[in-house]
Amino acid sequence: MRRWISIRIVLLLAVVFSLSGASAQARPAALPSTEPLTVLVDVEGAGRRVTGAYVIRRAMDSSGTVWWSFRGMLDGELEEVDGMAVERWSIDGSVTVELTAFNYPNFRLDELPAQRITLMPGWDGLVVIAGIPLAVKGEYRAPGAGSSPVIIVTNAGRGARTITRLPDTSDPPVKQGEQHQ
Amino acid sequence: MNSVPIFRYRYHPFLTVIAAISLILLGIGAAYLVWINMLRDQERLNPSTERVLVTTDGQRIPLTQPSPTVVASATAEATLTAVETQVTLKALVTPTPEIHPLPPERLIIPRININWPVTLADIDHLPKFRGVGWIFGTAFPGTPGNMVLTGHAGGPYATFERLHELQRGDEILVQTESSIHRYRVQTVYETSPDDVLVMAPSDRMIATLITCSGDWIPERQMNARRLIVVAVYEGRQ
């Protein structure tokens, strides 16, 4: 059950940023020209933590089609999801992103609490999804309008994280007191 | 002379409840707006998307890499020091930075039979599977900066148990969705766990591999040392 909640978080983020890994076979034979976008996510919510990268390819034609893939961790476990979305930009600068398909075993699109999210202009680096405020670094604009090549998303209000130690890779394997190397 | 009352309050329970609910909703809305504006101001002053290295002497180094869109005009070998140029570079190609930064997907080191998946990780959120963590905030493969990869040296998730066998000149391959980036080992050394300068951003295109080494310290539940492998970018295939 908790795993399903985590998957919902991943997919909700996908709705917002049209995120995750598009499988080659899901694409049509004649691909339109696409603009790539990478979104790095490190978000905690519902007692779970999602850390991973979305690779998004946005169609440069007027279709608004987006192919996305996610590769990352849910509480340290490897997860990979991919799918499709449609983004529609309005003259006022708002964008509506709708998740249309994704590939994840035993999980259907209609099980998501929301398949469509609208971002209004002036969001200014802060969005709230499912009650979780998220800080966003980077510009997200219509395809071809100069989006940042990389967008970073983390929980808002925590400030810059400080790193005082190198990664502790002895954590799970040698907690029992065994010695290696 | 009778005065005409301008306003006469008459108690209507239904209207009173509606008014109370409206006031409560207005208060919630106002509080929400205040909260959002406070968060926004806080993010402007101290962005949560940033990582900062803090050295033992208190120096603070933002973990911000050079812009991945920068197209390097100079060759990477031009930035090597005299010591670094001793590395035998079999293919002195001009390293062309990745036009669009893509995350690493696999790490391949042929000489020590390493071929593991790579995922984004954070200092306090490392893989709990046999995979390699690409540390949040460090450089993308094939872009200027320091790409930091980390893996376990022992236990059920061990991926870097043979990292200490690497030598100067060994080849390291990092695969993305569209390319394979080739790095060449420049230095292998041990350091203390608080030597965070290992992860500091760089103007060069380098990869830093980190794993645990040294004796196990039971009271600190960690190893005493860290093994560091620094590799210089050569180009992509």
GROMACS .gro file of C-alpha atoms in nm:
model
  418
    1MET     CA    1   0.000   0.000   0.000
    2ARG     CA    2   0.278   0.240   0.095
    3ARG     CA    3   0.453   0.152  -0.230
    4TRP     CA    4   0.141   0.256  -0.421
    5ILE     CA    5   0.142   0.587  -0.239
    6SER     CA    6   0.500   0.642  -0.351
    7ILE     CA    7   0.416   0.558  -0.708
    8ARG     CA    8   0.134   0.810  -0.690
    9ILE     CA    9   0.383   1.074  -0.582
   10VAL     CA   10   0.610   0.991  -0.873
   11LEU     CA   11   0.325   1.004  -1.118
   12LEU     CA   12   0.185   1.325  -0.974
   13LEU     CA   13   0.521   1.488  -1.027
   14ALA     CA   14   0.510   1.353  -1.377
   15VAL     CA   15   0.183   1.529  -1.435
   16VAL     CA   16   0.331   1.858  -1.326
   17PHE     CA   17   0.653   1.842  -1.520
   18SER     CA   18   0.556   1.589  -1.784
   19LEU     CA   19   0.820   1.365  -1.636
   20SER     CA   20   0.951   1.004  -1.685
   21GLY     CA   21   1.116   0.767  -1.940
   22ALA     CA   22   0.952   0.723  -2.269
   23SER     CA   23   1.004   0.383  -2.407
   24ALA     CA   24   1.105   0.376  -2.767
   25GLN     CA   25   0.832   0.135  -2.863
   26ALA     CA   26   0.567   0.368  -2.722
   27ARG     CA   27   0.656   0.637  -2.968
   28PRO     CA   28   0.507   0.661  -3.312
   29ALA     CA   29   0.716   0.542  -3.603
   30ALA     CA   30   0.766   0.891  -3.742
   31LEU     CA   31   0.879   1.098  -3.446
   32PRO     CA   32   0.820   1.470  -3.444
   33SER     CA   33   1.113   1.689  -3.351
   34THR     CA   34   1.144   1.697  -2.974
   35GLU     CA   35   1.302   1.921  -2.713
   36PRO     CA   36   1.464   1.734  -2.425
   37LEU     CA   37   1.433   1.842  -2.066
   38THR     CA   38   1.582   1.680  -1.756
   39VAL     CA   39   1.415   1.721  -1.418
   40LEU     CA   40   1.600   1.620  -1.103
   41VAL     CA   41   1.372   1.544  -0.809
   42ASP     CA   42   1.447   1.494  -0.441
   43VAL     CA   43   1.115   1.511  -0.260
   44GLU     CA   44   0.980   1.373   0.066
   45GLY     CA   45   0.609   1.329   0.121
   46ALA     CA   46   0.365   1.086   0.282
   47GLY     CA   47   0.657   0.944   0.478
   48ARG     CA   48   0.841   0.841   0.163
   49ARG     CA   49   1.132   0.987  -0.028
   50VAL     CA   50   1.164   1.008  -0.404
   51THR     CA   51   1.504   1.083  -0.554
   52GLY     CA   52   1.548   1.048  -0.927
   53ALA     CA   53   1.567   1.200  -1.270
   54TYR     CA   54   1.297   1.250  -1.527
   55VAL     CA   55   1.397   1.272  -1.892
   56ILE     CA   56   1.130   1.449  -2.090
   57ARG     CA   57   1.101   1.485  -2.464
   58ARG     CA   58   0.849   1.749  -2.570
   59ALA     CA   59   0.713   1.756  -2.923
   60MET     CA   60   0.802   2.074  -3.108
   61ASP     CA   61   0.492   2.054  -3.325
   62SER     CA   62   0.159   2.183  -3.201
   63SER     CA   63   0.044   1.848  -3.064
   64GLY     CA   64   0.178   1.914  -2.714
   65THR     CA   65   0.275   1.549  -2.681
   66VAL     CA   66   0.531   1.469  -2.415
   67TRP     CA   67   0.720   1.141  -2.368
   68TRP     CA   68   0.869   1.101  -2.026
   69SER     CA   69   1.072   0.853  -1.824
   70PHE     CA   70   1.161   0.834  -1.458
   71ARG     CA   71   1.459   0.651  -1.319
   72GLY     CA   72   1.534   0.685  -0.952
   73MET     CA   73   1.475   0.560  -0.602
   74LEU     CA   74   1.177   0.527  -0.373
   75ASP     CA   75   1.323   0.496  -0.026
   76GLY     CA   76   1.643   0.360  -0.175
   77GLU     CA   77   1.480   0.105  -0.404
   78LEU     CA   78   1.524   0.134  -0.778
   79GLU     CA   79   1.214   0.238  -0.973
   80GLU     CA   80   1.167   0.300  -1.343
   81VAL     CA   81   0.846   0.433  -1.496
   82ASP     CA   82   0.772   0.581  -1.835
   83GLY     CA   83   0.473   0.724  -2.008
   84MET     CA   84   0.315   1.003  -2.207
   85ALA     CA   85   0.145   1.333  -2.134
   86VAL     CA   86  -0.003   1.628  -2.315
   87GLU     CA   87   0.079   1.989  -2.233
   88ARG     CA   88  -0.133   2.281  -2.339
   89TRP     CA   89  -0.011   2.637  -2.308
   90SER     CA   90  -0.249   2.930  -2.292
   91ILE     CA   91  -0.197   3.285  -2.405
   92ASP     CA   92  -0.197   3.401  -2.043
   93GLY     CA   93   0.111   3.186  -1.977
   94SER     CA   94  -0.061   2.908  -1.788
   95VAL     CA   95   0.002   2.547  -1.878
   96THR     CA   96  -0.215   2.242  -1.827
   97VAL     CA   97  -0.037   1.908  -1.821
   98GLU     CA   98  -0.241   1.590  -1.846
   99LEU     CA   99  -0.097   1.246  -1.793
  100THR     CA  100  -0.229   1.021  -2.069
  101ALA     CA  101  -0.038   0.696  -2.026
  102PHE     CA  102   0.230   0.530  -1.821
  103ASN     CA  103   0.387   0.190  -1.786
  104TYR     CA  104   0.389   0.053  -1.435
  105PRO     CA  105   0.277  -0.296  -1.338
  106ASN     CA  106  -0.059  -0.330  -1.164
  107PHE     CA  107  -0.131   0.041  -1.161
  108ARG     CA  108  -0.387   0.216  -1.377
  109LEU     CA  109  -0.418   0.576  -1.484
  110ASP     CA  110  -0.758   0.619  -1.320
  111GLU     CA  111  -0.611   0.525  -0.983
  112LEU     CA  112  -0.430   0.856  -0.971
  113PRO     CA  113  -0.587   1.124  -0.751
  114ALA     CA  114  -0.525   1.378  -1.028
  115GLN     CA  115  -0.432   1.328  -1.391
  116ARG     CA  116  -0.429   1.694  -1.484
  117ILE     CA  117  -0.262   1.992  -1.322
  118THR     CA  118  -0.261   2.356  -1.427
  119LEU     CA  119   0.028   2.586  -1.347
  120MET     CA  120  -0.052   2.954  -1.350
  121PRO     CA  121   0.196   3.221  -1.449
  122GLY     CA  122   0.383   3.378  -1.161
  123TRP     CA  123   0.447   3.052  -0.980
  124ASP     CA  124   0.797   3.192  -0.936
  125GLY     CA  125   0.987   2.887  -0.826
  126LEU     CA  126   0.726   2.748  -0.590
  127VAL     CA  127   0.448   2.500  -0.656
  128VAL     CA  128   0.222   2.313  -0.416
  129ILE     CA  129   0.130   1.956  -0.506
  130ALA     CA  130  -0.100   1.752  -0.285
  131GLY     CA  131  -0.031   1.998  -0.004
  132ILE     CA  132   0.347   1.964  -0.035
  133PRO     CA  133   0.525   2.290  -0.122
  134LEU     CA  134   0.801   2.229  -0.373
  135ALA     CA  135   1.089   2.457  -0.465
  136VAL     CA  136   1.168   2.461  -0.836
  137LYS     CA  137   1.492   2.586  -0.986
  138GLY     CA  138   1.480   2.650  -1.357
  139GLU     CA  139   1.249   2.792  -1.618
  140TYR     CA  140   0.965   2.582  -1.753
  141ARG     CA  141   0.830   2.732  -2.073
  142ALA     CA  142   0.655   2.620  -2.386
  143PRO     CA  143   0.862   2.397  -2.619
  144GLY     CA  144   1.108   2.606  -2.814
  145ALA     CA  145   1.056   2.909  -2.588
  146GLY     CA  146   1.375   2.868  -2.390
  147SER     CA  147   1.315   2.632  -2.100
  148SER     CA  148   1.612   2.552  -1.881
  149PRO     CA  149   1.776   2.226  -1.993
  150VAL     CA  150   1.767   2.110  -1.631
  151ILE     CA  151   1.501   2.175  -1.368
  152ILE     CA  152   1.557   2.088  -1.003
  153VAL     CA  153   1.269   2.012  -0.766
  154THR     CA  154   1.297   1.969  -0.390
  155ASN     CA  155   1.084   2.029  -0.082
  156ALA     CA  156   1.048   2.400  -0.017
  157GLY     CA  157   1.122   2.581   0.306
  158ARG     CA  158   1.414   2.367   0.415
  159GLY     CA  159   1.692   2.589   0.292
  160ALA     CA  160   2.015   2.479   0.129
  161ARG     CA  161   2.130   2.143   0.261
  162THR     CA  162   2.477   2.137   0.404
  163ILE     CA  163   2.716   1.849   0.340
  164THR     CA  164   2.981   1.796   0.606
  165ARG     CA  165   3.078   1.438   0.523
  166LEU     CA  166   3.142   1.226   0.220
  167PRO     CA  167   2.877   0.962   0.144
  168ASP     CA  168   2.866   0.689   0.406
  169THR     CA  169   2.858   0.382   0.186
  170SER     CA  170   2.923   0.154   0.480
  171ASP     CA  171   2.570   0.220   0.603
  172PRO     CA  172   2.366  -0.088   0.513
  173PRO     CA  173   2.632  -0.352   0.450
  174VAL     CA  174   2.850  -0.324   0.757
  175LYS     CA  175   2.606  -0.211   1.023
  176GLN     CA  176   2.641  -0.552   1.179
  177GLY     CA  177   3.000  -0.474   1.272
  178GLU     CA  178   3.169  -0.672   1.001
  179GLN     CA  179   3.473  -0.527   0.835
  180HIS     CA  180   3.558  -0.490   0.472
  181GLN     CA  181   3.838  -0.356   0.256
  182MET     CA  182  -3.928   6.331   1.799
  183ASN     CA  183  -3.859   5.975   1.706
  184SER     CA  184  -3.521   5.890   1.554
  185VAL     CA  185  -3.508   5.649   1.261
  186PRO     CA  186  -3.257   5.371   1.324
  187ILE     CA  187  -3.003   5.342   1.038
  188PHE     CA  188  -2.919   4.984   1.112
  189ARG     CA  189  -3.103   4.748   1.334
  190TYR     CA  190  -2.944   4.412   1.406
  191ARG     CA  191  -3.178   4.120   1.405
  192TYR     CA  192  -3.050   3.784   1.493
  193HIS     CA  193  -3.073   3.530   1.209
  194PRO     CA  194  -2.911   3.198   1.302
  195PHE     CA  195  -2.863   3.088   0.943
  196LEU     CA  196  -2.700   3.413   0.831
  197THR     CA  197  -2.481   3.420   1.138
  198VAL     CA  198  -2.348   3.072   1.064
  199ILE     CA  199  -2.286   3.164   0.701
  200ALA     CA  200  -2.099   3.477   0.807
  201ALA     CA  201  -1.887   3.282   1.054
  202ILE     CA  202  -1.797   3.020   0.794
  203SER     CA  203  -1.710   3.294   0.545
  204LEU     CA  204  -1.484   3.464   0.796
  205ILE     CA  205  -1.311   3.135   0.876
  206LEU     CA  206  -1.257   3.060   0.505
  207LEU     CA  207  -1.123   3.411   0.449
  208GLY     CA  208  -0.886   3.364   0.740
  209ILE     CA  209  -0.765   3.031   0.602
  210GLY     CA  210  -0.714   3.186   0.259
  211ALA     CA  211  -0.522   3.476   0.405
  212ALA     CA  212  -0.307   3.246   0.615
  213TYR     CA  213  -0.236   3.033   0.307
  214LEU     CA  214  -0.127   3.337   0.108
  215VAL     CA  215   0.096   3.457   0.392
  216TRP     CA  216   0.248   3.109   0.418
  217ILE     CA  217   0.314   3.087   0.044
  218ASN     CA  218   0.471   3.433   0.038
  219MET     CA  219   0.690   3.349   0.336
  220LEU     CA  220   0.804   3.030   0.164
  221ARG     CA  221   0.874   3.221  -0.156
  222ASP     CA  222   1.082   3.480   0.026
  223GLN     CA  223   1.264   3.208   0.214
  224GLU     CA  224   1.340   3.029  -0.113
  225ARG     CA  225   1.479   3.348  -0.263
  226LEU     CA  226   1.715   3.396   0.031
  227ASN     CA  227   1.808   3.033   0.096
  228PRO     CA  228   1.703   2.805  -0.192
  229SER     CA  229   1.616   2.451  -0.089
  230THR     CA  230   1.736   2.329  -0.428
  231GLU     CA  231   2.098   2.409  -0.338
  232ARG     CA  232   2.360   2.196  -0.165
  233VAL     CA  233   2.651   2.350   0.023
  234LEU     CA  234   2.976   2.179   0.116
  235VAL     CA  235   3.100   2.276   0.462
  236THR     CA  236   3.468   2.204   0.522
  237THR     CA  237   3.623   2.134   0.860
  238ASP     CA  238   3.752   2.491   0.878
  239GLY     CA  239   3.402   2.629   0.821
  240GLN     CA  240   3.440   2.721   0.457
  241ARG     CA  241   3.111   2.701   0.265
  242ILE     CA  242   3.126   2.596  -0.100
  243PRO     CA  243   2.802   2.589  -0.302
  244LEU     CA  244   2.768   2.265  -0.493
  245THR     CA  245   2.681   2.453  -0.809
  246GLN     CA  246   2.827   2.323  -1.128
  247PRO     CA  247   2.912   2.535  -1.432
  248SER     CA  248   2.614   2.579  -1.660
  249PRO     CA  249   2.556   2.255  -1.849
  250THR     CA  250   2.469   2.454  -2.158
  251VAL     CA  251   2.812   2.614  -2.176
  252VAL     CA  252   2.996   2.491  -2.481
  253ALA     CA  253   3.358   2.455  -2.384
  254SER     CA  254   3.583   2.612  -2.641
  255ALA     CA  255   3.902   2.477  -2.495
  256THR     CA  256   3.998   2.114  -2.495
  257ALA     CA  257   3.989   1.941  -2.164
  258GLU     CA  258   4.353   1.839  -2.183
  259ALA     CA  259   4.452   2.204  -2.205
  260THR     CA  260   4.344   2.241  -1.844
  261LEU     CA  261   4.544   1.948  -1.716
  262THR     CA  262   4.837   2.018  -1.493
  263ALA     CA  263   5.182   1.883  -1.560
  264VAL     CA  264   5.123   1.588  -1.332
  265GLU     CA  265   4.793   1.508  -1.492
  266THR     CA  266   4.937   1.507  -1.840
  267GLN     CA  267   5.146   1.208  -1.741
  268VAL     CA  268   4.832   1.007  -1.780
  269THR     CA  269   4.852   0.816  -2.103
  270LEU     CA  270   4.556   0.930  -2.304
  271LYS     CA  271   4.511   0.683  -2.582
  272ALA     CA  272   4.269   0.900  -2.770
  273LEU     CA  273   4.348   1.268  -2.747
  274VAL     CA  274   4.012   1.372  -2.876
  275THR     CA  275   3.857   1.708  -2.812
  276PRO     CA  276   3.597   1.640  -2.543
  277THR     CA  277   3.278   1.789  -2.666
  278PRO     CA  278   3.037   1.866  -2.385
  279GLU     CA  279   2.697   1.704  -2.402
  280ILE     CA  280   2.465   1.946  -2.581
  281HIS     CA  281   2.174   1.847  -2.361
  282PRO     CA  282   2.261   1.712  -2.017
  283LEU     CA  283   2.123   1.365  -1.958
  284PRO     CA  284   2.152   1.169  -1.633
  285PRO     CA  285   2.389   0.872  -1.612
  286GLU     CA  286   2.223   0.532  -1.653
  287ARG     CA  287   2.509   0.283  -1.621
  288LEU     CA  288   2.865   0.283  -1.494
  289ILE     CA  289   3.105   0.048  -1.671
  290ILE     CA  290   3.464  -0.011  -1.565
  291PRO     CA  291   3.593  -0.297  -1.780
  292ARG     CA  292   3.915  -0.368  -1.589
  293ILE     CA  293   3.738  -0.455  -1.262
  294ASN     CA  294   3.420  -0.595  -1.418
  295ILE     CA  295   3.191  -0.318  -1.299
  296ASN     CA  296   2.866  -0.271  -1.488
  297TRP     CA  297   2.596  -0.130  -1.262
  298PRO     CA  298   2.288   0.088  -1.299
  299VAL     CA  299   2.320   0.447  -1.184
  300THR     CA  300   2.045   0.655  -1.023
  301LEU     CA  301   2.026   0.998  -0.870
  302ALA     CA  302   2.101   0.981  -0.497
  303ASP     CA  303   2.166   1.213  -0.209
  304ILE     CA  304   2.420   1.206   0.069
  305ASP     CA  305   2.155   1.071   0.306
  306HIS     CA  306   1.958   0.872   0.048
  307LEU     CA  307   2.188   0.615  -0.108
  308PRO     CA  308   2.091   0.307  -0.311
  309LYS     CA  309   1.960   0.006  -0.121
  310PHE     CA  310   2.016  -0.216  -0.420
  311ARG     CA  311   2.316  -0.312  -0.628
  312GLY     CA  312   2.356   0.019  -0.801
  313VAL     CA  313   2.562   0.334  -0.804
  314GLY     CA  314   2.443   0.670  -0.671
  315TRP     CA  315   2.494   0.988  -0.869
  316ILE     CA  316   2.506   1.257  -0.603
  317PHE     CA  317   2.242   1.529  -0.627
  318GLY     CA  318   2.385   1.863  -0.739
  319THR     CA  319   2.696   1.727  -0.905
  320ALA     CA  320   2.772   1.748  -1.276
  321PHE     CA  321   2.604   1.556  -1.557
  322PRO     CA  322   2.815   1.315  -1.765
  323GLY     CA  323   3.002   1.496  -2.037
  324THR     CA  324   2.939   1.843  -1.898
  325PRO     CA  325   3.187   2.076  -1.726
  326GLY     CA  326   3.208   2.009  -1.355
  327ASN     CA  327   3.261   1.731  -1.106
  328MET     CA  328   3.032   1.429  -1.143
  329VAL     CA  329   3.030   1.238  -0.814
  330LEU     CA  330   2.936   0.870  -0.810
  331THR     CA  331   2.926   0.657  -0.500
  332GLY     CA  332   2.875   0.289  -0.425
  333HIS     CA  333   2.899   0.043  -0.140
  334ALA     CA  334   3.226  -0.137  -0.087
  335GLY     CA  335   3.078  -0.439   0.092
  336GLY     CA  336   2.759  -0.603   0.205
  337PRO     CA  337   2.453  -0.697   0.001
  338TYR     CA  338   2.461  -0.378  -0.208
  339ALA     CA  339   2.831  -0.386  -0.286
  340THR     CA  340   2.923  -0.238  -0.622
  341PHE     CA  341   3.263  -0.080  -0.560
  342GLU     CA  342   3.432  -0.368  -0.375
  343ARG     CA  343   3.713  -0.375  -0.633
  344LEU     CA  344   3.749   0.000  -0.676
  345HIS     CA  345   4.085  -0.002  -0.497
  346GLU     CA  346   4.227  -0.208  -0.785
  347LEU     CA  347   4.192   0.084  -1.027
  348GLN     CA  348   4.511   0.242  -1.152
  349ARG     CA  349   4.603   0.557  -1.335
  350GLY     CA  350   4.505   0.528  -1.699
  351ASP     CA  351   4.215   0.285  -1.651
  352GLU     CA  352   3.903   0.352  -1.852
  353ILE     CA  353   3.568   0.445  -1.695
  354LEU     CA  354   3.256   0.453  -1.911
  355VAL     CA  355   2.936   0.632  -1.816
  356GLN     CA  356   2.632   0.555  -2.027
  357THR     CA  357   2.343   0.794  -2.076
  358GLU     CA  358   2.028   0.757  -2.287
  359SER     CA  359   2.212   0.872  -2.598
  360SER     CA  360   2.586   0.842  -2.542
  361ILE     CA  361   2.869   0.661  -2.369
  362HIS     CA  362   3.110   0.902  -2.202
  363ARG     CA  363   3.468   0.796  -2.151
  364TYR     CA  364   3.676   0.904  -1.854
  365ARG     CA  365   4.036   0.809  -1.774
  366VAL     CA  366   4.155   0.747  -1.416
  367GLN     CA  367   4.394   1.014  -1.303
  368THR     CA  368   4.440   0.955  -0.928
  369VAL     CA  369   4.343   0.697  -0.666
  370TYR     CA  370   4.383   0.784  -0.300
  371GLU     CA  371   4.229   0.759   0.047
  372THR     CA  372   4.105   1.045   0.259
  373SER     CA  373   3.904   1.115   0.572
  374PRO     CA  374   3.522   1.111   0.567
  375ASP     CA  375   3.503   1.486   0.633
  376ASP     CA  376   3.718   1.583   0.333
  377VAL     CA  377   3.421   1.720   0.141
  378LEU     CA  378   3.645   1.915  -0.096
  379VAL     CA  379   3.656   1.589  -0.292
  380MET     CA  380   3.307   1.676  -0.413
  381ALA     CA  381   3.377   2.042  -0.485
  382PRO     CA  382   3.273   2.176  -0.824
  383SER     CA  383   3.538   2.199  -1.092
  384ASP     CA  384   3.585   2.394  -1.412
  385ARG     CA  385   3.719   2.076  -1.567
  386MET     CA  386   3.516   1.777  -1.677
  387ILE     CA  387   3.593   1.513  -1.416
  388ALA     CA  388   3.430   1.219  -1.242
  389THR     CA  389   3.491   1.136  -0.877
  390LEU     CA  390   3.411   0.787  -0.750
  391ILE     CA  391   3.375   0.744  -0.374
  392THR     CA  392   3.344   0.438  -0.154
  393CYS     CA  393   3.430   0.338   0.200
  394SER     CA  394   3.767   0.202   0.306
  395GLY     CA  395   3.978   0.162   0.614
  396ASP     CA  396   3.893   0.002   0.945
  397TRP     CA  397   3.541  -0.033   1.074
  398ILE     CA  398   3.476   0.189   1.377
  399PRO     CA  399   3.197   0.029   1.580
  400GLU     CA  400   3.127   0.330   1.799
  401ARG     CA  401   3.074   0.554   1.492
  402GLN     CA  402   2.912   0.280   1.283
  403MET     CA  403   3.122   0.370   0.982
  404ASN     CA  404   3.454   0.308   0.813
  405ALA     CA  405   3.749   0.526   0.901
  406ARG     CA  406   3.847   0.625   0.549
  407ARG     CA  407   3.707   0.694   0.202
  408LEU     CA  408   3.858   0.569  -0.121
  409ILE     CA  409   3.860   0.833  -0.394
  410VAL     CA  410   3.909   0.779  -0.767
  411VAL     CA  411   3.934   1.089  -0.986
  412ALA     CA  412   3.899   1.049  -1.362
  413VAL     CA  413   3.929   1.304  -1.642
  414TYR     CA  414   3.686   1.327  -1.930
  415GLU     CA  415   3.810   1.213  -2.268
  416GLY     CA  416   3.510   1.221  -2.496
  417ARG     CA  417   3.195   1.035  -2.590
  418GLN     CA  418   3.133   0.742  -2.817
   0.00000   0.00000   0.00000
